[in-house]
């Protein structure tokens, strides 16, 4: 697998932590949670078919999604700096996961998340560049 499986498992675990941390921060309503699950259901199925057709293309798409995530988190950071979002205390999970200081704030969490997303972007673009990245090989 050329190290792909472990890299993808690590990325999935990291994204799970992002979901838990930002769910704690945003506190989505039940309706919002249901809508997210519906969108995830459709995305999963489309992505599964895409991966079967072309793993390289699927990884390229994820690389582009990660680039957009970076821009979104940078906007979030700007809004925190402008005072439009309160720079609350970082959740305990975030402090523990990213080894942040005990007095870490939301801004520190967003910065750590941006670093993760940059890594995810690079990994997925690297997989997309791999000439052996096909489902059938």
PDB file of C-alpha atoms in Angstrom:
ATOM      1  CA  UNK A   1       0.000   0.000   0.000  1.00  0.00           C
ATOM      2  CA  UNK A   2       3.105   2.271   0.008  1.00  0.00           C
ATOM      3  CA  UNK A   3       2.073   3.651   3.412  1.00  0.00           C
ATOM      4  CA  UNK A   4      -1.319   4.829   2.195  1.00  0.00           C
ATOM      5  CA  UNK A   5      -3.459   2.906   4.659  1.00  0.00           C
ATOM      6  CA  UNK A   6      -1.776   4.313   7.749  1.00  0.00           C
ATOM      7  CA  UNK A   7      -1.740   7.826   6.297  1.00  0.00           C
ATOM      8  CA  UNK A   8      -5.458   7.637   5.498  1.00  0.00           C
ATOM      9  CA  UNK A   9      -6.290   6.172   8.917  1.00  0.00           C
ATOM     10  CA  UNK A  10      -4.330   8.966  10.600  1.00  0.00           C
ATOM     11  CA  UNK A  11      -6.137  11.554   8.482  1.00  0.00           C
ATOM     12  CA  UNK A  12      -9.537  10.040   9.334  1.00  0.00           C
ATOM     13  CA  UNK A  13      -8.743  10.084  13.059  1.00  0.00           C
ATOM     14  CA  UNK A  14      -7.609  13.689  12.806  1.00  0.00           C
ATOM     15  CA  UNK A  15     -10.815  14.685  11.006  1.00  0.00           C
ATOM     16  CA  UNK A  16     -12.822  12.889  13.710  1.00  0.00           C
ATOM     17  CA  UNK A  17     -11.129  15.066  16.329  1.00  0.00           C
ATOM     18  CA  UNK A  18     -11.927  18.178  14.275  1.00  0.00           C
ATOM     19  CA  UNK A  19     -15.583  17.103  14.189  1.00  0.00           C
ATOM     20  CA  UNK A  20     -15.713  16.516  17.947  1.00  0.00           C
ATOM     21  CA  UNK A  21     -13.930  19.776  18.828  1.00  0.00           C
ATOM     22  CA  UNK A  22     -15.972  21.986  16.527  1.00  0.00           C
ATOM     23  CA  UNK A  23     -19.232  20.237  17.479  1.00  0.00           C
ATOM     24  CA  UNK A  24     -18.437  21.127  21.085  1.00  0.00           C
ATOM     25  CA  UNK A  25     -17.739  24.740  20.076  1.00  0.00           C
ATOM     26  CA  UNK A  26     -20.694  25.229  17.693  1.00  0.00           C
ATOM     27  CA  UNK A  27     -23.238  23.083  19.548  1.00  0.00           C
ATOM     28  CA  UNK A  28     -25.310  22.217  16.434  1.00  0.00           C
ATOM     29  CA  UNK A  29     -29.029  21.666  16.849  1.00  0.00           C
ATOM     30  CA  UNK A  30     -30.657  18.312  16.122  1.00  0.00           C
ATOM     31  CA  UNK A  31     -31.903  19.663  12.774  1.00  0.00           C
ATOM     32  CA  UNK A  32     -28.381  20.747  11.823  1.00  0.00           C
ATOM     33  CA  UNK A  33     -27.028  17.326  12.798  1.00  0.00           C
ATOM     34  CA  UNK A  34     -29.653  15.552  10.676  1.00  0.00           C
ATOM     35  CA  UNK A  35     -28.911  17.801   7.682  1.00  0.00           C
ATOM     36  CA  UNK A  36     -25.189  17.059   8.033  1.00  0.00           C
ATOM     37  CA  UNK A  37     -25.885  13.328   8.113  1.00  0.00           C
ATOM     38  CA  UNK A  38     -28.048  13.552   4.971  1.00  0.00           C
ATOM     39  CA  UNK A  39     -25.369  15.470   3.089  1.00  0.00           C
ATOM     40  CA  UNK A  40     -22.712  13.003   4.295  1.00  0.00           C
ATOM     41  CA  UNK A  41     -24.826  10.076   3.038  1.00  0.00           C
ATOM     42  CA  UNK A  42     -24.974  11.524  -0.473  1.00  0.00           C
ATOM     43  CA  UNK A  43     -21.342  12.630  -0.472  1.00  0.00           C
ATOM     44  CA  UNK A  44     -20.157   9.201   0.678  1.00  0.00           C
ATOM     45  CA  UNK A  45     -21.961   7.450  -2.160  1.00  0.00           C
ATOM     46  CA  UNK A  46     -20.762   9.855  -4.845  1.00  0.00           C
ATOM     47  CA  UNK A  47     -17.206   9.728  -3.495  1.00  0.00           C
ATOM     48  CA  UNK A  48     -17.279   5.911  -3.339  1.00  0.00           C
ATOM     49  CA  UNK A  49     -18.206   5.702  -7.031  1.00  0.00           C
ATOM     50  CA  UNK A  50     -15.597   8.321  -7.927  1.00  0.00           C
ATOM     51  CA  UNK A  51     -12.928   6.360  -6.026  1.00  0.00           C
ATOM     52  CA  UNK A  52     -13.855   3.196  -7.898  1.00  0.00           C
ATOM     53  CA  UNK A  53     -13.528   5.029 -11.210  1.00  0.00           C
ATOM     54  CA  UNK A  54     -10.360   6.963 -10.381  1.00  0.00           C
ATOM     55  CA  UNK A  55      -8.636   7.024  -6.996  1.00  0.00           C
ATOM     56  CA  UNK A  56      -6.295   9.721  -8.289  1.00  0.00           C
ATOM     57  CA  UNK A  57      -9.205  12.008  -9.142  1.00  0.00           C
ATOM     58  CA  UNK A  58     -10.873  11.276  -5.801  1.00  0.00           C
ATOM     59  CA  UNK A  59      -7.708  12.282  -3.917  1.00  0.00           C
ATOM     60  CA  UNK A  60      -7.340  15.402  -6.066  1.00  0.00           C
ATOM     61  CA  UNK A  61     -10.913  16.410  -5.184  1.00  0.00           C
ATOM     62  CA  UNK A  62     -10.194  15.927  -1.473  1.00  0.00           C
ATOM     63  CA  UNK A  63      -7.004  17.971  -1.890  1.00  0.00           C
ATOM     64  CA  UNK A  64      -9.101  20.815  -3.295  1.00  0.00           C
ATOM     65  CA  UNK A  65     -11.659  20.445  -0.486  1.00  0.00           C
ATOM     66  CA  UNK A  66      -8.806  20.731   2.009  1.00  0.00           C
ATOM     67  CA  UNK A  67      -7.580  23.896   0.283  1.00  0.00           C
ATOM     68  CA  UNK A  68     -11.051  25.379   0.704  1.00  0.00           C
ATOM     69  CA  UNK A  69     -11.079  24.290   4.350  1.00  0.00           C
ATOM     70  CA  UNK A  70      -7.802  26.159   4.879  1.00  0.00           C
ATOM     71  CA  UNK A  71      -9.344  29.337   3.446  1.00  0.00           C
ATOM     72  CA  UNK A  72     -12.457  28.882   5.601  1.00  0.00           C
ATOM     73  CA  UNK A  73     -10.424  28.464   8.784  1.00  0.00           C
ATOM     74  CA  UNK A  74      -8.298  31.494   7.840  1.00  0.00           C
ATOM     75  CA  UNK A  75     -11.526  33.496   7.525  1.00  0.00           C
ATOM     76  CA  UNK A  76     -12.647  32.161  10.916  1.00  0.00           C
ATOM     77  CA  UNK A  77      -9.294  33.266  12.359  1.00  0.00           C
ATOM     78  CA  UNK A  78      -9.770  36.756  10.899  1.00  0.00           C
ATOM     79  CA  UNK A  79     -13.256  36.976  12.405  1.00  0.00           C
ATOM     80  CA  UNK A  80     -11.872  35.989  15.809  1.00  0.00           C
ATOM     81  CA  UNK A  81      -9.178  38.647  15.485  1.00  0.00           C
ATOM     82  CA  UNK A  82     -11.814  41.239  14.516  1.00  0.00           C
ATOM     83  CA  UNK A  83     -13.881  40.324  17.580  1.00  0.00           C
ATOM     84  CA  UNK A  84     -16.823  39.001  15.557  1.00  0.00           C
ATOM     85  CA  UNK A  85     -16.385  35.589  17.171  1.00  0.00           C
ATOM     86  CA  UNK A  86     -15.526  35.301  20.835  1.00  0.00           C
ATOM     87  CA  UNK A  87     -12.070  33.870  21.484  1.00  0.00           C
ATOM     88  CA  UNK A  88     -13.375  31.351  24.022  1.00  0.00           C
ATOM     89  CA  UNK A  89     -11.285  28.948  26.067  1.00  0.00           C
ATOM     90  CA  UNK A  90     -10.203  25.943  24.032  1.00  0.00           C
ATOM     91  CA  UNK A  91     -12.093  22.705  24.749  1.00  0.00           C
ATOM     92  CA  UNK A  92     -10.220  20.153  26.858  1.00  0.00           C
ATOM     93  CA  UNK A  93     -10.142  17.677  23.951  1.00  0.00           C
ATOM     94  CA  UNK A  94      -8.389  20.245  21.745  1.00  0.00           C
ATOM     95  CA  UNK A  95      -5.874  21.083  24.467  1.00  0.00           C
ATOM     96  CA  UNK A  96      -5.119  17.405  24.969  1.00  0.00           C
ATOM     97  CA  UNK A  97      -5.042  16.405  21.280  1.00  0.00           C
ATOM     98  CA  UNK A  98      -2.848  19.247  20.029  1.00  0.00           C
ATOM     99  CA  UNK A  99      -0.801  19.569  23.242  1.00  0.00           C
ATOM    100  CA  UNK A 100      -1.877  23.181  23.652  1.00  0.00           C
ATOM    101  CA  UNK A 101      -1.186  25.149  26.794  1.00  0.00           C
ATOM    102  CA  UNK A 102      -3.791  25.006  29.543  1.00  0.00           C
ATOM    103  CA  UNK A 103      -4.769  28.609  28.806  1.00  0.00           C
ATOM    104  CA  UNK A 104      -5.243  27.992  25.051  1.00  0.00           C
ATOM    105  CA  UNK A 105      -8.037  29.850  23.297  1.00  0.00           C
ATOM    106  CA  UNK A 106     -10.181  29.259  20.210  1.00  0.00           C
ATOM    107  CA  UNK A 107      -7.594  31.065  18.097  1.00  0.00           C
ATOM    108  CA  UNK A 108      -4.976  28.444  19.050  1.00  0.00           C
ATOM    109  CA  UNK A 109      -7.389  25.650  18.096  1.00  0.00           C
ATOM    110  CA  UNK A 110      -8.074  27.198  14.691  1.00  0.00           C
ATOM    111  CA  UNK A 111      -4.343  27.633  14.041  1.00  0.00           C
ATOM    112  CA  UNK A 112      -3.723  23.962  14.909  1.00  0.00           C
ATOM    113  CA  UNK A 113      -6.589  22.951  12.637  1.00  0.00           C
ATOM    114  CA  UNK A 114      -5.144  24.964   9.747  1.00  0.00           C
ATOM    115  CA  UNK A 115      -1.828  23.119  10.141  1.00  0.00           C
ATOM    116  CA  UNK A 116      -3.693  19.797  10.009  1.00  0.00           C
ATOM    117  CA  UNK A 117      -5.625  20.834   6.905  1.00  0.00           C
ATOM    118  CA  UNK A 118      -2.412  21.885   5.162  1.00  0.00           C
ATOM    119  CA  UNK A 119      -1.008  18.422   5.822  1.00  0.00           C
ATOM    120  CA  UNK A 120      -4.227  16.763   4.572  1.00  0.00           C
ATOM    121  CA  UNK A 121      -4.116  18.887   1.413  1.00  0.00           C
ATOM    122  CA  UNK A 122      -0.527  17.923   0.715  1.00  0.00           C
ATOM    123  CA  UNK A 123      -1.086  14.209   1.390  1.00  0.00           C
ATOM    124  CA  UNK A 124      -4.102  14.028  -0.911  1.00  0.00           C
ATOM    125  CA  UNK A 125      -2.387  15.940  -3.714  1.00  0.00           C
ATOM    126  CA  UNK A 126       0.637  13.641  -3.331  1.00  0.00           C
ATOM    127  CA  UNK A 127      -1.635  10.587  -3.596  1.00  0.00           C
ATOM    128  CA  UNK A 128      -3.270  12.137  -6.673  1.00  0.00           C
ATOM    129  CA  UNK A 129       0.176  12.570  -8.238  1.00  0.00           C
ATOM    130  CA  UNK A 130       1.038   8.906  -7.621  1.00  0.00           C
ATOM    131  CA  UNK A 131       0.899   7.094 -10.987  1.00  0.00           C
ATOM    132  CA  UNK A 132      -0.079   3.853  -9.219  1.00  0.00           C
ATOM    133  CA  UNK A 133      -3.122   5.421  -7.548  1.00  0.00           C
ATOM    134  CA  UNK A 134      -5.804   3.281  -9.166  1.00  0.00           C
ATOM    135  CA  UNK A 135      -8.340   1.036  -7.564  1.00  0.00           C
ATOM    136  CA  UNK A 136      -7.498  -1.841  -9.882  1.00  0.00           C
ATOM    137  CA  UNK A 137      -3.702  -1.867  -9.541  1.00  0.00           C
TER     138      UNK A 137
END
